[in-house]
């Protein structure tokens, strides 16, 4: 098992056994938001901010819902009736919203996910849901790239998986060096894609095809 998948399953296992992470109550989460508002320099009791801690706690349930989703549940159904289709399946331009684990600031971009099926294919929307399951966590782009590829590799039988993420990191554009528009590209290849540079070129060509 590779390190990224191992750390993910170790985290899941930790939450279920050994030293479980205690999930704070809603009240505790809202109190923490009030503390951060004070830290930012504002008054959490002023009218415009009174309901903000409640809204932030609720928003977090959606922004970080990936912790409650697993690749096994998302990729549970394989369609085998595809007339022997076994060539590349690529879903590109999957928009994702994530948060960097260093500053808890958004990074936003597109995922391109491809695989060579062995025994049938998964529903195309499932690949987008899989990207979301990893995006909706505290992340680094590098880790997320590997996690998506390894999850497909682990749950489906494939001859190879290719994942490319292309994202803008708000921690670069609104804080730190403040460089707007800089894009970070990351790739991870397994199987055929890893072993054959021509397959990597094919993937990258398909990702770019039809674009200016
Ligand atoms: Zn950051």
CSV table of C-alpha atoms and ligand atoms in Angstrom, one decimal:
chain,number,residue,atom,x,y,z
A,1,UNK,CA,0.0,0.0,0.0
A,2,UNK,CA,1.4,3.4,-0.9
A,3,UNK,CA,2.1,6.0,1.7
A,4,UNK,CA,-0.7,8.4,0.9
A,5,UNK,CA,-3.4,5.7,1.0
A,6,UNK,CA,-1.9,4.3,4.1
A,7,UNK,CA,-2.0,7.6,5.9
A,8,UNK,CA,-5.6,8.1,4.8
A,9,UNK,CA,-6.7,4.7,6.0
A,10,UNK,CA,-4.6,5.1,9.2
A,11,UNK,CA,-6.5,8.3,9.9
A,12,UNK,CA,-9.8,6.6,9.3
A,13,UNK,CA,-8.7,3.7,11.5
A,14,UNK,CA,-7.6,6.1,14.2
A,15,UNK,CA,-11.0,7.7,14.2
A,16,UNK,CA,-12.6,4.4,14.7
A,17,UNK,CA,-10.3,2.7,17.2
A,18,UNK,CA,-7.3,3.4,19.5
A,19,UNK,CA,-7.3,7.1,20.1
A,20,UNK,CA,-10.5,8.4,18.6
A,21,UNK,CA,-10.7,12.1,17.7
A,22,UNK,CA,-13.5,13.7,19.7
A,23,UNK,CA,-15.7,15.7,17.5
A,24,UNK,CA,-16.6,18.9,19.4
A,25,UNK,CA,-20.2,19.9,19.9
A,26,UNK,CA,-21.8,22.5,17.6
A,27,UNK,CA,-21.6,25.0,20.6
A,28,UNK,CA,-17.9,24.4,20.9
A,29,UNK,CA,-17.3,24.9,17.2
A,30,UNK,CA,-19.3,28.1,17.3
A,31,UNK,CA,-17.4,29.4,20.3
A,32,UNK,CA,-14.2,28.8,18.3
A,33,UNK,CA,-15.4,30.9,15.5
A,34,UNK,CA,-16.3,33.7,17.9
A,35,UNK,CA,-12.7,33.5,19.2
A,36,UNK,CA,-11.3,33.8,15.6
A,37,UNK,CA,-13.6,36.8,14.9
A,38,UNK,CA,-12.1,38.5,18.0
A,39,UNK,CA,-8.6,37.5,16.8
A,40,UNK,CA,-9.3,39.1,13.5
A,41,UNK,CA,-10.2,42.3,15.4
A,42,UNK,CA,-14.0,42.5,15.2
A,43,UNK,CA,-16.8,42.2,17.8
A,44,UNK,CA,-18.6,38.9,17.5
A,45,UNK,CA,-21.6,40.4,19.4
A,46,UNK,CA,-22.3,43.1,16.8
A,47,UNK,CA,-25.5,42.6,14.8
A,48,UNK,CA,-24.0,41.5,11.5
A,49,UNK,CA,-21.9,38.9,13.2
A,50,UNK,CA,-24.2,37.3,15.8
A,51,UNK,CA,-25.3,34.4,13.5
A,52,UNK,CA,-22.0,34.1,11.8
A,53,UNK,CA,-20.5,31.4,14.1
A,54,UNK,CA,-23.7,29.3,13.4
A,55,UNK,CA,-23.4,29.8,9.7
A,56,UNK,CA,-19.6,29.0,9.6
A,57,UNK,CA,-20.2,25.8,11.6
A,58,UNK,CA,-22.9,24.8,9.1
A,59,UNK,CA,-20.7,25.7,6.1
A,60,UNK,CA,-17.9,23.6,7.5
A,61,UNK,CA,-20.2,20.6,7.3
A,62,UNK,CA,-20.5,21.1,3.6
A,63,UNK,CA,-16.9,22.3,2.9
A,64,UNK,CA,-15.4,19.3,4.8
A,65,UNK,CA,-18.0,16.6,4.0
A,66,UNK,CA,-15.3,14.5,2.4
A,67,UNK,CA,-14.2,13.1,5.8
A,68,UNK,CA,-17.5,11.2,5.8
A,69,UNK,CA,-17.2,9.8,2.3
A,70,UNK,CA,-15.2,6.7,1.2
A,71,UNK,CA,-14.0,5.7,-2.3
A,72,UNK,CA,-15.5,2.3,-1.8
A,73,UNK,CA,-19.0,3.7,-1.4
A,74,UNK,CA,-18.6,6.1,-4.3
A,75,UNK,CA,-17.2,3.6,-6.8
A,76,UNK,CA,-19.5,0.7,-5.7
A,77,UNK,CA,-21.1,0.0,-9.1
A,78,UNK,CA,-19.2,-1.1,-12.2
A,79,UNK,CA,-21.0,-1.3,-15.6
A,80,UNK,CA,-19.7,-4.4,-17.5
A,81,UNK,CA,-22.0,-4.1,-20.5
A,82,UNK,CA,-19.9,-1.7,-22.5
A,83,UNK,CA,-19.4,-3.9,-25.6
A,84,UNK,CA,-15.8,-4.7,-24.7
A,85,UNK,CA,-14.8,-1.1,-24.4
A,86,UNK,CA,-11.3,-1.1,-22.9
A,87,UNK,CA,-9.7,2.1,-24.2
A,88,UNK,CA,-9.0,5.2,-22.2
A,89,UNK,CA,-11.8,6.8,-20.2
A,90,UNK,CA,-11.0,10.5,-19.4
A,91,UNK,CA,-13.1,12.9,-17.5
A,92,UNK,CA,-11.5,16.3,-17.7
A,93,UNK,CA,-12.3,19.8,-16.3
A,94,UNK,CA,-13.9,18.5,-13.1
A,95,UNK,CA,-14.1,21.7,-11.0
A,96,UNK,CA,-13.1,21.3,-7.4
A,97,UNK,CA,-13.0,23.4,-4.3
A,98,UNK,CA,-10.5,22.5,-1.5
A,99,UNK,CA,-8.7,24.1,1.4
A,100,UNK,CA,-5.0,24.0,2.0
A,101,UNK,CA,-4.1,22.3,5.2
A,102,UNK,CA,-1.5,24.8,6.1
A,103,UNK,CA,-3.6,28.0,6.2
A,104,UNK,CA,-7.2,26.7,5.8
A,105,UNK,CA,-7.5,29.0,2.8
A,106,UNK,CA,-9.2,27.7,-0.5
A,107,UNK,CA,-7.5,26.3,-3.5
A,108,UNK,CA,-9.7,26.0,-6.5
A,109,UNK,CA,-9.1,24.3,-9.8
A,110,UNK,CA,-9.8,21.5,-12.3
A,111,UNK,CA,-9.1,17.8,-12.1
A,112,UNK,CA,-8.5,15.6,-15.1
A,113,UNK,CA,-9.0,11.9,-14.3
A,114,UNK,CA,-8.3,9.0,-16.7
A,115,UNK,CA,-8.1,5.2,-16.5
A,116,UNK,CA,-7.9,2.1,-18.7
A,117,UNK,CA,-10.7,-0.2,-17.7
A,118,UNK,CA,-10.2,-3.9,-17.3
A,119,UNK,CA,-13.6,-5.2,-16.2
A,120,UNK,CA,-16.2,-2.6,-17.0
A,121,UNK,CA,-16.4,1.1,-16.3
A,122,UNK,CA,-17.8,3.3,-13.5
A,123,UNK,CA,-20.5,6.0,-14.0
A,124,UNK,CA,-18.7,9.2,-15.1
A,125,UNK,CA,-20.3,11.3,-12.4
A,126,UNK,CA,-18.7,8.9,-9.8
A,127,UNK,CA,-15.2,10.2,-10.8
A,128,UNK,CA,-16.4,13.7,-10.1
A,129,UNK,CA,-17.8,12.6,-6.7
A,130,UNK,CA,-14.5,10.9,-5.9
A,131,UNK,CA,-12.6,14.1,-6.6
A,132,UNK,CA,-15.0,15.9,-4.3
A,133,UNK,CA,-14.6,13.4,-1.5
A,134,UNK,CA,-10.9,14.2,-1.4
A,135,UNK,CA,-11.2,17.9,-2.2
A,136,UNK,CA,-13.6,18.5,0.7
A,137,UNK,CA,-11.0,17.9,3.3
A,138,UNK,CA,-7.9,19.9,4.5
A,139,UNK,CA,-5.5,19.1,1.8
A,140,UNK,CA,-2.3,19.6,-0.1
A,141,UNK,CA,-2.7,19.5,-3.9
A,142,UNK,CA,0.1,16.9,-4.1
A,143,UNK,CA,-1.5,14.6,-1.6
A,144,UNK,CA,-4.9,14.9,-3.2
A,145,UNK,CA,-3.5,14.0,-6.6
A,146,UNK,CA,-2.1,10.8,-5.3
A,147,UNK,CA,-5.1,9.9,-3.2
A,148,UNK,CA,-7.5,10.2,-6.2
A,149,UNK,CA,-5.3,8.0,-8.4
A,150,UNK,CA,-4.6,5.4,-5.6
A,151,UNK,CA,-8.3,5.2,-4.7
A,152,UNK,CA,-9.3,4.4,-8.3
A,153,UNK,CA,-6.4,1.9,-8.5
A,154,UNK,CA,-7.5,0.2,-5.2
A,155,UNK,CA,-11.3,0.0,-5.7
A,156,UNK,CA,-11.5,-0.6,-9.5
A,157,UNK,CA,-9.5,-3.1,-11.5
A,158,UNK,CA,-7.7,-0.9,-14.1
A,159,UNK,CA,-4.6,-1.1,-16.3
A,160,UNK,CA,-3.6,2.3,-15.2
A,161,UNK,CA,-4.8,5.6,-13.8
A,162,UNK,CA,-3.7,9.2,-14.6
A,163,UNK,CA,-4.7,12.2,-12.5
A,164,UNK,CA,-3.8,15.9,-13.2
A,165,UNK,CA,-4.8,18.8,-11.0
A,166,UNK,CA,-4.5,22.4,-12.1
A,167,UNK,CA,-5.3,24.8,-9.3
A,168,UNK,CA,-4.9,28.3,-7.9
A,169,UNK,CA,-4.0,28.6,-4.3
A,170,UNK,CA,-5.5,31.5,-2.4
A,171,UNK,CA,-2.7,31.2,0.1
A,172,UNK,CA,-0.4,32.4,-2.7
A,173,UNK,CA,-2.8,35.0,-4.2
A,174,UNK,CA,-4.3,36.7,-1.1
A,175,UNK,CA,-1.6,36.2,1.5
A,176,UNK,CA,2.2,35.5,1.5
A,177,UNK,CA,3.7,36.4,-1.9
A,178,UNK,CA,0.3,37.7,-3.2
A,179,UNK,CA,0.8,36.4,-6.8
A,180,UNK,CA,-2.6,36.2,-8.6
A,181,UNK,CA,-3.1,33.8,-11.4
A,182,UNK,CA,-0.2,31.5,-10.6
A,183,UNK,CA,-1.3,27.9,-11.3
A,184,UNK,CA,0.0,24.8,-9.8
A,185,UNK,CA,0.0,21.6,-11.8
A,186,UNK,CA,0.4,18.1,-10.3
A,187,UNK,CA,0.2,14.7,-11.9
A,188,UNK,CA,0.2,11.1,-10.7
A,189,UNK,CA,0.4,8.0,-12.9
A,190,UNK,CA,0.0,4.4,-12.2
A,191,UNK,CA,0.1,1.2,-14.3
A,192,UNK,CA,0.3,1.8,-18.1
A,193,UNK,CA,0.5,5.5,-17.6
A,194,UNK,CA,3.5,5.2,-15.2
A,195,UNK,CA,5.3,2.7,-17.3
A,196,UNK,CA,4.8,4.1,-20.8
A,197,UNK,CA,5.7,7.8,-21.5
A,198,UNK,CA,3.7,7.6,-24.7
A,199,UNK,CA,0.6,7.0,-22.6
A,200,UNK,CA,1.4,10.1,-20.5
A,201,UNK,CA,1.7,12.1,-23.7
A,202,UNK,CA,-1.7,10.7,-24.9
A,203,UNK,CA,-3.3,11.7,-21.6
A,204,UNK,CA,-1.9,15.2,-21.7
A,205,UNK,CA,-2.9,15.6,-25.3
A,206,UNK,CA,-6.5,14.6,-24.6
A,207,UNK,CA,-6.6,16.9,-21.6
A,208,UNK,CA,-5.6,19.8,-23.9
A,209,UNK,CA,-7.5,18.8,-27.0
A,210,UNK,CA,-10.0,21.3,-28.3
A,211,UNK,CA,-8.6,24.0,-26.1
A,212,UNK,CA,-7.1,27.2,-27.4
B,1,LIG,ZN1,-1.7,27.4,2.3
